[in-house]
Short mmCIF file of C-alpha atoms in Angstrom, two decimals:
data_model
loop_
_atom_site.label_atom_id
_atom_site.label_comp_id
_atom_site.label_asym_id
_atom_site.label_seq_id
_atom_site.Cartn_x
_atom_site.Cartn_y
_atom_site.Cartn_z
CA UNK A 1275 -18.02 18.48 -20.76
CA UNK A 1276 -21.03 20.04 -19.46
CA UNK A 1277 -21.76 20.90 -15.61
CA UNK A 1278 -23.95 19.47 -13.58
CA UNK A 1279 -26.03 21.43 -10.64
CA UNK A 1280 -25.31 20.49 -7.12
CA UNK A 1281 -25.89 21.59 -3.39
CA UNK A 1282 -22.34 21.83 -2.80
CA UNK A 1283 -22.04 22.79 0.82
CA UNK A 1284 -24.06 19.73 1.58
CA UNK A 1285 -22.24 17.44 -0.52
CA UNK A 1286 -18.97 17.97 0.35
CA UNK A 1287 -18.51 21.25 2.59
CA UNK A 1288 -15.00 21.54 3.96
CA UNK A 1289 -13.85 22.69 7.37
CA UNK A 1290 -10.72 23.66 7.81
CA UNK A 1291 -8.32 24.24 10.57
CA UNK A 1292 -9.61 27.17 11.66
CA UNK A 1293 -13.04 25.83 12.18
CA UNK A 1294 -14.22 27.51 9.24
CA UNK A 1295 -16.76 26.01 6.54
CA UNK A 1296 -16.52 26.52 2.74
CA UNK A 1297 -18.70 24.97 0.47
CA UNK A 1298 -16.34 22.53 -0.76
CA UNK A 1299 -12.39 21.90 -1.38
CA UNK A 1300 -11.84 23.48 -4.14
CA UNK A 1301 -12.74 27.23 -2.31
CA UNK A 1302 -11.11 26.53 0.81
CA UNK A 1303 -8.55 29.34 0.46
CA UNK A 1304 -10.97 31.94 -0.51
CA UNK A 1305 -12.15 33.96 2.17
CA UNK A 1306 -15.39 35.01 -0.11
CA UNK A 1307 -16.80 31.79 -0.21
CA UNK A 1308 -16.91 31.25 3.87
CA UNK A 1309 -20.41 30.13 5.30
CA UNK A 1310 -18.84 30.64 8.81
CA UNK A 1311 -17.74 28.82 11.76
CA UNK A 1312 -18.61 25.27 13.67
CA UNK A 1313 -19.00 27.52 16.85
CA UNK A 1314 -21.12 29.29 15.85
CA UNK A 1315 -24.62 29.20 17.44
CA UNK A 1316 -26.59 29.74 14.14
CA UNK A 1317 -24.19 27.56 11.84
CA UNK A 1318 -27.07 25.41 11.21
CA UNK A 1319 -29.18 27.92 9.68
CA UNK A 1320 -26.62 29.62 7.84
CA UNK A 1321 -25.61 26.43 6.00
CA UNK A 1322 -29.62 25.93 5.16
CA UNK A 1323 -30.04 29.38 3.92
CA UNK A 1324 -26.34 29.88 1.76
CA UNK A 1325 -26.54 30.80 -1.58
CA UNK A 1326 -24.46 32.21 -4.09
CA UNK A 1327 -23.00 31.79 -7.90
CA UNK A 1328 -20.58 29.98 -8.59
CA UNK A 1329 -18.91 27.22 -10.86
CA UNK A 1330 -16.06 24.93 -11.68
CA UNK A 1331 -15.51 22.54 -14.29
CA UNK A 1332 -17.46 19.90 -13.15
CA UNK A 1333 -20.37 21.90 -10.96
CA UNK A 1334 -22.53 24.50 -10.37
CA UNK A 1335 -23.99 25.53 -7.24
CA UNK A 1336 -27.40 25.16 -6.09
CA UNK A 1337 -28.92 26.42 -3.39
CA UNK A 1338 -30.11 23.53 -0.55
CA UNK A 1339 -34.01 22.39 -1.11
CA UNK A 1340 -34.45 19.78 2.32
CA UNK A 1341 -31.09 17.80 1.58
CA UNK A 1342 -28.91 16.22 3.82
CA UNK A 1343 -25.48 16.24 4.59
CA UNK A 1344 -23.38 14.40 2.22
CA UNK A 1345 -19.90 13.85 2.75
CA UNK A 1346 -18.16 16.57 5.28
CA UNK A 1347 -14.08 17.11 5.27
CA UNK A 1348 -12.25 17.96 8.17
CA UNK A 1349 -9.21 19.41 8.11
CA UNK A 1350 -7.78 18.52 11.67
CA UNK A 1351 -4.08 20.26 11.10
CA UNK A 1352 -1.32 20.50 8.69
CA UNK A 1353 1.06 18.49 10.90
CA UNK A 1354 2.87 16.14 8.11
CA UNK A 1355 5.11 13.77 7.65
CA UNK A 1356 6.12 14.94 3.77
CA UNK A 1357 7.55 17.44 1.83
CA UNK A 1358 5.82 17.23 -0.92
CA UNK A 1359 6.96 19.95 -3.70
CA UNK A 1360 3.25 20.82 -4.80
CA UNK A 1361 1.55 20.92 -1.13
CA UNK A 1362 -1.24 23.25 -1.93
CA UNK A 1363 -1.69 24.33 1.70
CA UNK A 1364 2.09 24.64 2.18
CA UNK A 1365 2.34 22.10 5.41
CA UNK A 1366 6.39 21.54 4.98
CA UNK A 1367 7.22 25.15 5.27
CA UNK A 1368 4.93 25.62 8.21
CA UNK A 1369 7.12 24.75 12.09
CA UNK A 1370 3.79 24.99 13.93
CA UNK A 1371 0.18 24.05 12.98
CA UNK A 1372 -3.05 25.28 14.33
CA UNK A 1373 -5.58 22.50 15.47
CA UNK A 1374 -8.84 22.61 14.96
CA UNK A 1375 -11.44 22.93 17.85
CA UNK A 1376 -12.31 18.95 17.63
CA UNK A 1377 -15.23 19.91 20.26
CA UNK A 1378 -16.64 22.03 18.22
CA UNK A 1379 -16.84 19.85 14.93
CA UNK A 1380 -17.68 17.28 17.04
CA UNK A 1381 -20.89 19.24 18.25
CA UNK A 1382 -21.29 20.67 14.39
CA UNK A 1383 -21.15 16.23 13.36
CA UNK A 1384 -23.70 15.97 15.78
CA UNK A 1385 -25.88 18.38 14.57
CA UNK A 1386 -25.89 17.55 10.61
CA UNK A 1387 -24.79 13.60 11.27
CA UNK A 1388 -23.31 13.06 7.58
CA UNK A 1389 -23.12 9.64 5.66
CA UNK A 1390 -19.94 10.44 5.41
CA UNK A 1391 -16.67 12.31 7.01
CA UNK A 1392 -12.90 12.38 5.02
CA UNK A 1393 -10.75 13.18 7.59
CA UNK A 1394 -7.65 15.01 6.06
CA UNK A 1395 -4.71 17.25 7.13
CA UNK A 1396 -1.55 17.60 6.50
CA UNK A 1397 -1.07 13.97 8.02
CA UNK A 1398 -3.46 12.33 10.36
CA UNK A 1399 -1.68 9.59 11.13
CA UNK A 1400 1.21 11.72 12.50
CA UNK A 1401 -1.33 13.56 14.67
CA UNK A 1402 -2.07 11.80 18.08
CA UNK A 1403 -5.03 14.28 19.15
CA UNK A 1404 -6.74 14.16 15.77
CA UNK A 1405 -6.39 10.18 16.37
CA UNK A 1406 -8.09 10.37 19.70
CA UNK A 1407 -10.57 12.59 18.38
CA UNK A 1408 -11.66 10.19 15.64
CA UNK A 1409 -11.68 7.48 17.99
CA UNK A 1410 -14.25 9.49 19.59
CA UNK A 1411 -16.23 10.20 16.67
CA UNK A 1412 -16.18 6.74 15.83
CA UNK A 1413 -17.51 5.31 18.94
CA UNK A 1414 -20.40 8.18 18.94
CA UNK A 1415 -21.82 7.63 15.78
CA UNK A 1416 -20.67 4.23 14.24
CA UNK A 1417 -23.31 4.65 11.63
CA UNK A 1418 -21.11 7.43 9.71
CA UNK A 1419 -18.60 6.08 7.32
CA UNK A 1420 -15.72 7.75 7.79
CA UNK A 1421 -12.43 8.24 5.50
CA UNK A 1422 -9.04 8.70 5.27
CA UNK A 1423 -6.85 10.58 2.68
CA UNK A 1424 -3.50 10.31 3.09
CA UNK A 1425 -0.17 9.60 1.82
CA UNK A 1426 -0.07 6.33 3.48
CA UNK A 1427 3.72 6.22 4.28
CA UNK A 1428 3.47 4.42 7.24
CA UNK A 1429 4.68 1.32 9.18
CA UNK A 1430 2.88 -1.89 9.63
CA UNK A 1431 1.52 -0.88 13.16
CA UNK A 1432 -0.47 1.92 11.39
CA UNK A 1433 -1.67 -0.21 8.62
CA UNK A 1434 -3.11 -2.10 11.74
CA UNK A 1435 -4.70 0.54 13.74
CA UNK A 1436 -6.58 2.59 10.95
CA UNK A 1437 -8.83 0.15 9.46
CA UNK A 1438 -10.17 0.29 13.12
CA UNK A 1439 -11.67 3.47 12.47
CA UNK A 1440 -11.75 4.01 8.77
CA UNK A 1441 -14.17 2.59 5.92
CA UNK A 1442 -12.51 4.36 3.38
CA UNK A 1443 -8.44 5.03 2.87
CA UNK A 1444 -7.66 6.94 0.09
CA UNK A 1445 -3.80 7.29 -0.40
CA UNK A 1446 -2.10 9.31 -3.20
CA UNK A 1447 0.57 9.13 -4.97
CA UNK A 1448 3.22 11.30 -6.85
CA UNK A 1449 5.40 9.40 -8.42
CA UNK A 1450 5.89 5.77 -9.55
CA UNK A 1451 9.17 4.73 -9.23
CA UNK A 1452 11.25 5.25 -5.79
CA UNK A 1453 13.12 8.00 -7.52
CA UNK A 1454 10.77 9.74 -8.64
CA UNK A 1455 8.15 9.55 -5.70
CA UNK A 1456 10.82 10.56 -3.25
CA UNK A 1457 12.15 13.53 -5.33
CA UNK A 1458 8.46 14.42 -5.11
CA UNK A 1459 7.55 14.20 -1.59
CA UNK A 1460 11.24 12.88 0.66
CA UNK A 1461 9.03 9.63 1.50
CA UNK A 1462 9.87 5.96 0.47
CA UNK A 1463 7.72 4.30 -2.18
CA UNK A 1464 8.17 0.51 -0.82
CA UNK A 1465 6.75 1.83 2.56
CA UNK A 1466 4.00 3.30 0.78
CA UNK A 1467 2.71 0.27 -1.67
CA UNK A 1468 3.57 -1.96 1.97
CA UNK A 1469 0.70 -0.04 3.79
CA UNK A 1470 -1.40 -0.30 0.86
CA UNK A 1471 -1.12 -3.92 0.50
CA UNK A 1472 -1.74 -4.22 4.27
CA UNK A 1473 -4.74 -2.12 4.66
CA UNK A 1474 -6.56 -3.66 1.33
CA UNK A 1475 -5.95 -7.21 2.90
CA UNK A 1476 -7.76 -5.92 6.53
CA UNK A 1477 -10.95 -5.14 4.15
CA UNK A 1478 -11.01 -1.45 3.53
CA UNK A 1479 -12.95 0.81 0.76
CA UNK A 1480 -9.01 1.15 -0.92
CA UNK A 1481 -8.89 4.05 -3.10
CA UNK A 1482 -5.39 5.09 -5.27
CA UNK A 1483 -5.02 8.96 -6.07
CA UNK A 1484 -1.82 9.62 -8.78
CA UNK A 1485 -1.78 13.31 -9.04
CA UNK A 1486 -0.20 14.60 -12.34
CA UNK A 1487 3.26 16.96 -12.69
CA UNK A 1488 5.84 17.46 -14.64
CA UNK A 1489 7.80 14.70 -12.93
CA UNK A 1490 5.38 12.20 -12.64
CA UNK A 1491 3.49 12.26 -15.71
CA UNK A 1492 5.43 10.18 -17.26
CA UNK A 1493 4.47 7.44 -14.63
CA UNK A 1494 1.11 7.33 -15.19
CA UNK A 1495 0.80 4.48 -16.82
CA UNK A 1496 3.46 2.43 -14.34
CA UNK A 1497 1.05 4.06 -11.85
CA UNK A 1498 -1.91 2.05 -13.39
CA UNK A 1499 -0.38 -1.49 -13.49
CA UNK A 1500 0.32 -0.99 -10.01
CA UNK A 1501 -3.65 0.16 -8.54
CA UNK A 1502 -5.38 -2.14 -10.65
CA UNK A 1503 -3.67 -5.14 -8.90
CA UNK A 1504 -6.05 -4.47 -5.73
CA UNK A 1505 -9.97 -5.91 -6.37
CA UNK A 1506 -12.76 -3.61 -6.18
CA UNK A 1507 -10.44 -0.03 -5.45
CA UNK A 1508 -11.71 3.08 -6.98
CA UNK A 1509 -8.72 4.16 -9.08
CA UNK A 1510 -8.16 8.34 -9.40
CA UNK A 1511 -5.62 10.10 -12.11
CA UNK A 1512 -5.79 13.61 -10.89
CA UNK A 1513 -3.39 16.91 -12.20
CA UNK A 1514 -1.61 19.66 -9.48
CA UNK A 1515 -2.28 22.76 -11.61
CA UNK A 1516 0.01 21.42 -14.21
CA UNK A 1517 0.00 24.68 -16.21
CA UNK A 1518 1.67 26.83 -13.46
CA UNK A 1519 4.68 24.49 -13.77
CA UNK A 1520 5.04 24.83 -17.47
CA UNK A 1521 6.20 28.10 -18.36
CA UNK A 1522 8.25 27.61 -21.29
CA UNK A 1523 7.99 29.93 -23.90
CA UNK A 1524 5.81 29.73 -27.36
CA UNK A 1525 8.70 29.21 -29.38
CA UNK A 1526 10.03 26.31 -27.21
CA UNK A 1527 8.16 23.13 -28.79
CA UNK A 1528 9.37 21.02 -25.71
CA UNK A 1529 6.05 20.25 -24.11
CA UNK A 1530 4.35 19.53 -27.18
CA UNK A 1531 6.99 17.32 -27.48
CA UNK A 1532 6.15 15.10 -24.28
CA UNK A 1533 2.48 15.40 -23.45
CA UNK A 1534 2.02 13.41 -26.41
CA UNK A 1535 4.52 10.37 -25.98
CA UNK A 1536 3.16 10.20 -22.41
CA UNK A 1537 -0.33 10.04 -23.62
CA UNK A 1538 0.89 6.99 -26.22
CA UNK A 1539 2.38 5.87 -22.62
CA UNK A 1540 -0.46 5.71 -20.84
CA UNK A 1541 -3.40 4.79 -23.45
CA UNK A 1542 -0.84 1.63 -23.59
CA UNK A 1543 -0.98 0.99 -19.86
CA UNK A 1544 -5.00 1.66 -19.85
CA UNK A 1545 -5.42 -0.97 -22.89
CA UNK A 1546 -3.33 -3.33 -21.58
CA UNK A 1547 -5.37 -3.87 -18.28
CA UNK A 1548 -8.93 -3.16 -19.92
CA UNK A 1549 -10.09 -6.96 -19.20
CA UNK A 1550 -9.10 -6.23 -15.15
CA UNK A 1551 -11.49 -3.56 -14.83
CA UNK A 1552 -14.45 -6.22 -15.41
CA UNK A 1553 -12.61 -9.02 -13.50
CA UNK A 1554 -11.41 -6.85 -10.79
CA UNK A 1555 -14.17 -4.86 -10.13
CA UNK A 1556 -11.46 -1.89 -10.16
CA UNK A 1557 -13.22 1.77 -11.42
CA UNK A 1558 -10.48 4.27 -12.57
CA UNK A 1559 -11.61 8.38 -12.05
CA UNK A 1560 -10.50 11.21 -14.43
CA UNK A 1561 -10.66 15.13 -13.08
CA UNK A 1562 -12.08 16.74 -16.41
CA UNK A 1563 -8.63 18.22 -16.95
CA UNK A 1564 -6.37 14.89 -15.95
CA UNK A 1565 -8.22 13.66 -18.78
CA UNK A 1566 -7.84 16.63 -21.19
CA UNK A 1567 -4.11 16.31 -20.50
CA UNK A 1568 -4.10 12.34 -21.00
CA UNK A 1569 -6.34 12.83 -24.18
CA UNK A 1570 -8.79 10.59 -22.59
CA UNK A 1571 -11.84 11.27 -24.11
CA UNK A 1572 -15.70 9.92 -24.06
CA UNK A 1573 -15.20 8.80 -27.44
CA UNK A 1574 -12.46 6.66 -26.67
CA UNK A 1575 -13.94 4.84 -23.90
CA UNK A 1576 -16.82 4.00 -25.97
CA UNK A 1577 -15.13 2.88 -28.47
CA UNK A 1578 -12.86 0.68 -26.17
CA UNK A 1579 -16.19 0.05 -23.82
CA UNK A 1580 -14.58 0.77 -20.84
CA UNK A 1581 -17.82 1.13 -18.60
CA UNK A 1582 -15.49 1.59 -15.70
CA UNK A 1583 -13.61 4.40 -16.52
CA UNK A 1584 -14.74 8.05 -15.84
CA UNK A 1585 -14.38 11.59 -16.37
CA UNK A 1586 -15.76 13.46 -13.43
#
């Protein structure tokens, strides 16, 4: 699947807890890529002037023309309420976690103004200061649509209180059965699929992440049935660096073995609910190599004319 050019660091530039600014999530641990910090008096003009080379599988960079500010992240702390196994910043290990300088990013908001802001962590929900801070970002510049990733293991009073402030809540999920999930992450699946029923019936932007390991692959499918019950959500099937969990050796057919049956398993599931995606108003999201693992393939979804489904 070819790349596309983009002005990354204006599309989706990440700050983390640090107050540092990478051009996007995916470099956020790689001291290289930093543009530099929120305090910074000339942050402005070195986020005009960045430039470098650079590529994933979906983009490459491009350096900024006169574009604005596209969707921010903030990364307000790693305080969190999970364990999950595959945490890629390592939050459950971690007994104390540095806060970012909210008056900082708030003066570095004020300055770019984005469409929109994902607010992310570790947990935000479990983080009163980051709450108070969004309140206050919310009440400056009500014009910004901001959003909420998160594992969305909550009570009833939080389902209540976060559609206050948020647009957008996107929670993920690993797992889809209680077993599973809470092997996974040591949080309850019922609570979970509770707060997302609550917060889709307050009106929210709902969006459902499954991300992809060796436990829960088989559970992609279950997964589906489960999102595409909620009208209009924006449906992601994602993978955790499957690879570095498979190790087996050459000679150990295992894994060719399963990847296929839970392909069968989940081109079932996708079939099955093909007429919801029109009458729902659901649109399900492939990462390039979710869908290389899935064998979901262009071909297939034009032959099937699912117009809703995606690699991207």
């Amino acid at each position: 699947m070819p790349v596309r050019e983009m002005v990354c660091h204006y599309v989706r530039p990440f700050i983390d807890r640090y107050g540092d600014i990478y051009p996007c999530c995916f470099k956020n641990r790689d001291r290289r890529y930093v543009i530099g910090n929120v305090g910074e008096d000339d942050i402005v003009a070195k986020m005009e002037n960045y430039d470098l080379t650079c590529c994933c599988d979906m983009y490459a960079f491009r350096k900024r023309c006169d574009e604005g500010m596209a969707q921010l992240h903030v990364q307000t702390s790693l305080a969190c309420n999970g364990k999950c196994a595959v945490c890629y910043v390592n939050a459950p290990l971690r007994k104390q976690s540095v806060e970012v300088d909210f008056d900082k990013v708030f003066a570095f908001i004020e300055r770019l103004h984005p469409v929109v802001i994902q607010f992310e962590g570790g947990e935000i929900p479990v983080q009163k200061r980051s709450l108070r801070f969004i309140e206050r970002v919310h009440a400056a510049f009500p014009d910004i649509h901001l959003k909420l990733l998160t594992n969305g293991c909550y009570p009833q009073d939080m389902a209540e209180i976060l559609p206050s402030l948020f647009k957008s809540i996107d929670v993920s999920f690993m797992g889809a059965t209680p077993r599973t999930y809470y092997v996974e992450t040591c949080l309850d699946l019922e609570t979970t699929k509770h707060f997302v029923r609550l917060v889709h019936a307050r009106g929210v932007d709902l969006g459902l992440r499954f991300i992809c390991t060796p436990l829960t692959l088989p559970e992609a499918g279950e997964f589906l049935h489960f999102a595409m019950d909620f009208a209009k959500a924006n449906i992601w099937i994602s993978e955790c660096n499957l690879g570095a969990f498979i190790c087996t050796p050459p000679d150990i057919p295992y894994w060719k073995q399963i990847i296929p049956r839970c392909q069968v398993l989940f081109r079932e599931a996708l079939l099955k609910r093909r007429p919801d995606f029109t009458a729902k108003a659901c649109n399900l999201w492939f990462t390039p190599m979710a869908a290389g693992l899935l064998n979901i393939t262009p071909k297939l979804l034009d032959m099937f004319k699912l117009t809703n489904v995606h690699i991207r």
